[in-house]
Tab-separated table of C-alpha atoms in Angstrom:
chain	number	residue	atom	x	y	z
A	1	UNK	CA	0.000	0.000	0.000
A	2	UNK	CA	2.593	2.694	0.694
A	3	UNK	CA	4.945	1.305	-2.055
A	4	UNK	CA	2.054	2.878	-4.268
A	5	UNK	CA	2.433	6.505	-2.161
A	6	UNK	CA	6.064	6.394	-3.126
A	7	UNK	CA	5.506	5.533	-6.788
A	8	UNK	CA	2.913	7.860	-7.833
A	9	UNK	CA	4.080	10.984	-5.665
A	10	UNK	CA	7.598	10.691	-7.576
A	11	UNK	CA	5.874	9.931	-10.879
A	12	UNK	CA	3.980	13.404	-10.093
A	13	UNK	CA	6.766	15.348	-9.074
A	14	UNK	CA	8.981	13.892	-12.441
A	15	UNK	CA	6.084	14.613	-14.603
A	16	UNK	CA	6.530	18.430	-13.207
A	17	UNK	CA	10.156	19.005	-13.660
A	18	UNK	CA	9.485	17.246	-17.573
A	19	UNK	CA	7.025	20.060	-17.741
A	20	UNK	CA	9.067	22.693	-16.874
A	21	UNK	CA	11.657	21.697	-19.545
A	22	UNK	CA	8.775	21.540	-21.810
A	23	UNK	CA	7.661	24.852	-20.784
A	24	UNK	CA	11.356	26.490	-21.349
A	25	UNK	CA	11.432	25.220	-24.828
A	26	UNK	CA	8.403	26.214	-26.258
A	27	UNK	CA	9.220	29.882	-24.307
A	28	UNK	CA	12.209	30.423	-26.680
A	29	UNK	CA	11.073	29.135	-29.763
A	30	UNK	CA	11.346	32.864	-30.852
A	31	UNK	CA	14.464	32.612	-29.704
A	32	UNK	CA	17.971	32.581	-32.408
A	33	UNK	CA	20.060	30.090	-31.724
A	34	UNK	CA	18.498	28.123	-28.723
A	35	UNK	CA	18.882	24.558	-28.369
A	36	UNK	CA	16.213	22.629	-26.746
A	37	UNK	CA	15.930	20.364	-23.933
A	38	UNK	CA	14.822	16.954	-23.438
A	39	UNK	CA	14.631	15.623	-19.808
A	40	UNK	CA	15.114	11.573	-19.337
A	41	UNK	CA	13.712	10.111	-16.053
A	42	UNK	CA	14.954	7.008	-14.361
A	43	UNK	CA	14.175	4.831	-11.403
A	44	UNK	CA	16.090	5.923	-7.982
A	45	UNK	CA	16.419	2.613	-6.707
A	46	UNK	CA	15.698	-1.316	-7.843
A	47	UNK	CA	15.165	-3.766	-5.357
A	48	UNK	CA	14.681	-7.575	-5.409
A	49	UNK	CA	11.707	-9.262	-4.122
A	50	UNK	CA	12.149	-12.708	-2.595
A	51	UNK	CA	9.920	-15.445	-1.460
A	52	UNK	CA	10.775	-17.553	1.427
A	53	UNK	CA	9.435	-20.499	3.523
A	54	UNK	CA	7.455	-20.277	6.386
A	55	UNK	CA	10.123	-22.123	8.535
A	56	UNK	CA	13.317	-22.459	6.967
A	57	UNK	CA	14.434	-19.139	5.271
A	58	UNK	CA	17.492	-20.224	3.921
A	59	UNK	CA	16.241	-21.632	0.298
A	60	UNK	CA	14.846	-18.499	-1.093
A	61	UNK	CA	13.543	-17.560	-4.627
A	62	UNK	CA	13.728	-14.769	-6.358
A	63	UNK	CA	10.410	-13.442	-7.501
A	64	UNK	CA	11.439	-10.027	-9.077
A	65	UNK	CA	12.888	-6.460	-9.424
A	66	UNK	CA	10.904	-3.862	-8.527
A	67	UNK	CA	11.699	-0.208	-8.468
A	68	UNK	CA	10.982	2.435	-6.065
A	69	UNK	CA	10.694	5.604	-6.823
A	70	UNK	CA	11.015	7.652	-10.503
A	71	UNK	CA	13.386	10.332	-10.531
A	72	UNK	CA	14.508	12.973	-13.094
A	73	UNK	CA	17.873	11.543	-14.160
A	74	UNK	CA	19.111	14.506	-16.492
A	75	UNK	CA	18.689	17.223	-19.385
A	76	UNK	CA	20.040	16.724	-22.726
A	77	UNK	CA	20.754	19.530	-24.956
A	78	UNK	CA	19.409	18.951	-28.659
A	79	UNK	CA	22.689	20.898	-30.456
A	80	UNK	CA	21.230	20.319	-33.673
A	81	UNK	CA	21.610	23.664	-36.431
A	82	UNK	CA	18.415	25.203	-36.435
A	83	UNK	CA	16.704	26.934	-39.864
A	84	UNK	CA	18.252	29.875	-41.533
A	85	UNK	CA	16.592	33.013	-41.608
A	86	UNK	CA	17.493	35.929	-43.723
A	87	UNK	CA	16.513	39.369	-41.611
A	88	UNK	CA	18.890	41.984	-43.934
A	89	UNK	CA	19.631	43.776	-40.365
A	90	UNK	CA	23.523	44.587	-40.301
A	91	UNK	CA	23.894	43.097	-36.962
A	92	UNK	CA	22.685	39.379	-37.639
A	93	UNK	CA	24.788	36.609	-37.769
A	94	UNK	CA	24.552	32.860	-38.209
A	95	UNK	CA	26.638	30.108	-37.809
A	96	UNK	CA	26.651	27.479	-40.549
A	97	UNK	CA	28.093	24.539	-39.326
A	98	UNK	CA	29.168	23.785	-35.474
A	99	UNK	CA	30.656	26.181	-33.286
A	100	UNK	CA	29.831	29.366	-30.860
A	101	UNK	CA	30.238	33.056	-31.219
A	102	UNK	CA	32.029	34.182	-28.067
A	103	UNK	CA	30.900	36.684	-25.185
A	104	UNK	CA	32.552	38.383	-22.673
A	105	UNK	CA	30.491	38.292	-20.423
A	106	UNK	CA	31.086	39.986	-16.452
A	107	UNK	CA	31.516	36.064	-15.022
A	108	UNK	CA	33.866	35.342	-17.688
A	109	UNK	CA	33.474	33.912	-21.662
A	110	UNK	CA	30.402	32.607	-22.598
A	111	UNK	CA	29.586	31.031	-25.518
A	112	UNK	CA	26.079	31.015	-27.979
A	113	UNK	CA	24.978	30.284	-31.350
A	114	UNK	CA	22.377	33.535	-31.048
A	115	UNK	CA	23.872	36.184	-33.363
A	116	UNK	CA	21.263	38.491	-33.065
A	117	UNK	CA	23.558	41.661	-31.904
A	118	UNK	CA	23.478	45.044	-31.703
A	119	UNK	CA	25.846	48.104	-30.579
A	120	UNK	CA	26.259	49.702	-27.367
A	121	UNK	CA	26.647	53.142	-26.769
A	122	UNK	CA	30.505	52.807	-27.584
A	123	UNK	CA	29.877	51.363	-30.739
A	124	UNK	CA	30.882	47.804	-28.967
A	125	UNK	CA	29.265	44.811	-30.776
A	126	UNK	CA	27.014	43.423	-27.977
A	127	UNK	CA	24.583	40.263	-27.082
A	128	UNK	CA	21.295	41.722	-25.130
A	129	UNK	CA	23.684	44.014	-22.859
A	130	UNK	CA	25.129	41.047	-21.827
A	131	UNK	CA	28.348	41.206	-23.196
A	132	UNK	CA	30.710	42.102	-25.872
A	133	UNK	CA	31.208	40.003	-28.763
A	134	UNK	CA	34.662	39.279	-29.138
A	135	UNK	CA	36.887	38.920	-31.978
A	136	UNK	CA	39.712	36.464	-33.536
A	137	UNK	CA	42.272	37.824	-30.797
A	138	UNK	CA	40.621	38.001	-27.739
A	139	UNK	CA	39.373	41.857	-27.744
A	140	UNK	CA	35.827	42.709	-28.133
A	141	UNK	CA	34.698	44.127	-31.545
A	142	UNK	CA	34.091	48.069	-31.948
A	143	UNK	CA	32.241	49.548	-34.984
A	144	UNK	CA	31.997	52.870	-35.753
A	145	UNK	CA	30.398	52.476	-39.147
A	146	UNK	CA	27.426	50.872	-40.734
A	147	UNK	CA	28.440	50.496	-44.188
A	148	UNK	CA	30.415	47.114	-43.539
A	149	UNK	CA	30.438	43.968	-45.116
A	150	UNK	CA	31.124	40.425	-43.647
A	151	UNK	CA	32.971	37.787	-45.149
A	152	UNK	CA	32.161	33.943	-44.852
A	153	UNK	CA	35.192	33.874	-42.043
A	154	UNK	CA	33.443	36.638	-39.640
A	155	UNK	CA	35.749	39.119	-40.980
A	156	UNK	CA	34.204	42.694	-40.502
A	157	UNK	CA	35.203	45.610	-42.997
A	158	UNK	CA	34.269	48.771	-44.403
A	159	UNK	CA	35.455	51.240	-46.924
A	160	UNK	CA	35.144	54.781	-46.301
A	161	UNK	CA	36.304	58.406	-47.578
A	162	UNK	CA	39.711	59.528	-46.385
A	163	UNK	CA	40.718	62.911	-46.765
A	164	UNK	CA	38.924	65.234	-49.979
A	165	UNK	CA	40.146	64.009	-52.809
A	166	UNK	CA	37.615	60.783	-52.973
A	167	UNK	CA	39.905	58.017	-51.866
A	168	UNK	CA	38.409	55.203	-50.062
A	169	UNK	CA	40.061	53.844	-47.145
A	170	UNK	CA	40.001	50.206	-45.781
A	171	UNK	CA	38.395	50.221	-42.084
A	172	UNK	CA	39.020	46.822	-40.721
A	173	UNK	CA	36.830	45.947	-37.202
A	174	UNK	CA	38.200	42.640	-36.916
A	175	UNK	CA	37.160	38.798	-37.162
A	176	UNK	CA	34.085	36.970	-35.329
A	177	UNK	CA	35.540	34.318	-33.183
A	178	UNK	CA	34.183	31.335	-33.797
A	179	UNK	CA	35.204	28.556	-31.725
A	180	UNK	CA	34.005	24.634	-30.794
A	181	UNK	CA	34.796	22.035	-28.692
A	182	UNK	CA	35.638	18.455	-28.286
A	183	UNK	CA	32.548	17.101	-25.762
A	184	UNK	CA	29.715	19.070	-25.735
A	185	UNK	CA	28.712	17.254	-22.432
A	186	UNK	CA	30.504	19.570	-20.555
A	187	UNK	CA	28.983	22.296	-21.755
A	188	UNK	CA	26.765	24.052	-19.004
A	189	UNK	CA	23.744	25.713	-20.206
A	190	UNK	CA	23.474	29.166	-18.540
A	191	UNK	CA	20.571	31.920	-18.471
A	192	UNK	CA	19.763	33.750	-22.129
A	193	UNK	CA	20.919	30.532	-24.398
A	194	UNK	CA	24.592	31.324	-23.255
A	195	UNK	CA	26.896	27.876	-22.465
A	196	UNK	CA	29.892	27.994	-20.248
A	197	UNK	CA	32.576	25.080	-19.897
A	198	UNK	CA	35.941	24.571	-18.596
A	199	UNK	CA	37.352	22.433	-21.973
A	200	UNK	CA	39.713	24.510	-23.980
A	201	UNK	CA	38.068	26.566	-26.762
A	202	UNK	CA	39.408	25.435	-30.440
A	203	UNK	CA	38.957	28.080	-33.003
A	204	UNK	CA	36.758	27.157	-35.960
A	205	UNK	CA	36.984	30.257	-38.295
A	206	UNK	CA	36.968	28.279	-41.884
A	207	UNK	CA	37.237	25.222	-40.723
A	208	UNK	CA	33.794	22.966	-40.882
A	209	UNK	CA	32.235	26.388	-39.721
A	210	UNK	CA	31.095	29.840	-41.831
A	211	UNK	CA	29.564	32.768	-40.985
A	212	UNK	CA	26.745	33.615	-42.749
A	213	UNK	CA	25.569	37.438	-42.847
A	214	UNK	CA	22.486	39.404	-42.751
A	215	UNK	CA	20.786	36.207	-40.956
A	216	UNK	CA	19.726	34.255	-38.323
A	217	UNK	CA	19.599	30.912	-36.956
A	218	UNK	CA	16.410	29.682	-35.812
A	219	UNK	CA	15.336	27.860	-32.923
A	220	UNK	CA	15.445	24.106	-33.116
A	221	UNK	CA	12.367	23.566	-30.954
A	222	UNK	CA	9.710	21.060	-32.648
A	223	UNK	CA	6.375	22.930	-31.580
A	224	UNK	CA	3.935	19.682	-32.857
A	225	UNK	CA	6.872	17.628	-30.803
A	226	UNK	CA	6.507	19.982	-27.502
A	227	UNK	CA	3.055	19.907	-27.368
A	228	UNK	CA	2.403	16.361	-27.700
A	229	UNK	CA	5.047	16.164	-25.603
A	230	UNK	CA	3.072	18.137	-22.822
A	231	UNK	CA	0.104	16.187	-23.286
A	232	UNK	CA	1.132	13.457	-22.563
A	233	UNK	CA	3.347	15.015	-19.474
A	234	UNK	CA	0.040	16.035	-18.050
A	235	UNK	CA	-2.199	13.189	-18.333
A	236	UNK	CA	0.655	11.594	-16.470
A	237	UNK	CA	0.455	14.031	-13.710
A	238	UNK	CA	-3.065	13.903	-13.945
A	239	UNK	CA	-3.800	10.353	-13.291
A	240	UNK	CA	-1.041	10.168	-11.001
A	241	UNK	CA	-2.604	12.534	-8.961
A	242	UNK	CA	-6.470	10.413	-9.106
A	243	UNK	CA	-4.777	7.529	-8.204
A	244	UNK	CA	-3.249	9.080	-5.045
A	245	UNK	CA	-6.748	10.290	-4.217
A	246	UNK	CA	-7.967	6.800	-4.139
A	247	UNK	CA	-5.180	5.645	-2.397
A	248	UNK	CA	-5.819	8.128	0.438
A	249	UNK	CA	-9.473	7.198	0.506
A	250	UNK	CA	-8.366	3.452	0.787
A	251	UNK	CA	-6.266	4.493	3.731
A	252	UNK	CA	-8.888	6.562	5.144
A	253	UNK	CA	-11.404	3.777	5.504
A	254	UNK	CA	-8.737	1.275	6.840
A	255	UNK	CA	-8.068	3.731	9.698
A	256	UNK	CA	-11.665	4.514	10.435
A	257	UNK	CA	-13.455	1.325	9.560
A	258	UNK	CA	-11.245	-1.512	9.574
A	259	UNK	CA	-9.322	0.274	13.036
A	260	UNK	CA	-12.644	-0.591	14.672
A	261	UNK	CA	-12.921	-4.166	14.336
């Protein structure tokens, strides 16, 4: 009888953190560059159920394993390349094959695949005022002039007027870092689709990776996916939750009714 208390109150309890995750992806499916979740759920602890005789207890037989309670057992991160989407704004960027733009970040170097920038009031390419995007040798990337282009390496130029007789001058800003690594189980997924990791960057500028200008990556969250997902999260919970009802209604009666006899 309590066996059943333990199973469906941690069935009811996974169900909710699954939800959550659920609830986080679908959130940021507006969201460049995010990478969704998928939660797995295990059992916390298997036990084996024996049968014994009434008087001698040493020839015992295995009946079966039984497990106790069901636990969240841990998030993977789906790092599959999202859809390309062409916005024309200046300050877009998308990676096209694997690999991170870095940001410096005030805890450090952070790393996303959301290249949906802007400029700060220094004319410092920036993430959501979260940090500065930083370039090919380790210093973060100032512009001081729209009329750039970007090459498929991240590298950021413009040509403007020098001096009155109509020459054109070279402005160089710098390169996009671009950088991957070697287990992408250690990466840590932090707050506004940034990753952190102690593994040593290794620079992918050209190699298996391309910047691609003037657009976006999309999401990688499977809305149809999500949401049958959640439906069936909930009628989990759901019937979880009517069973424990009628197990507390069974216990009820056996403390009032049966108690009596």
């Amino acid at each position: 009888m309590y066996q059943g208390f333990y199973n469906l109150v941690s069935g009811m309890l996974t169900q909710s953190r699954n939800l959550n995750v659920i609830s986080n992806n679908m959130v940021n499916v507006q969201t460049p560059g995010y990478k969704s979740d998928t939660m797995v759920a295990s059992t916390f602890q298997e036990e084996m159920l024996y049968r014994t005789g009434r008087r001698d207890k040493n020839e015992r037989e295995d009946l079966a394993t039984v497990s106790k309670i069901s636990t969240a057992s841990r998030t993977y991160v789906n790092y599959e390349t999202g859809a390309f989407n062409p916005t024309g704004g200046v300050y877009d960027f998308a990676i096209n094959g694997d690999g991170f733009f870095c940001i410096q970040t005030e805890d450090g170097v952070r790393y996303t695949r959301n290249g949906s920038f802007a400029v700060d009031g220094d004319g410092y390419l920036v993430l959501n005022d979260l940090g500065r995007v930083l370039s090919t040798d380790g210093q973060p990337i100032q512009i001081d002039n729209e009329e750039f282009t970007v090459d498929g390496n991240g590298h950021i130029v413009a040509q403007v007027a020098a001096g009155a007789g109509g020459n054109m001058e070279v402005r160089d800003f710098g390169t996009l870092r671009i950088v991957d690594f070697d287990d992408y189980d250690q990466l840590q997924r932090q707050d506004n689709g940034l990753f952190s990791t102690n593994q040593a960057a290794r620079p992918v500028n050209g190699e298996g990776a391309t910047v691609v200008w003037q657009t976006l990556e999309r999401s990688n969250v499977d809305m149809v996916e999500e949401m049958t997902a959640m439906m069936t999260s909930q009628r989990a919970l759901q019937s979880a939750a009517q069973m424990l009802r009628m197990y507390d209604s069974v216990m009820s009666k056996s403390v009032t009714d049966v108690g009596r006899l």
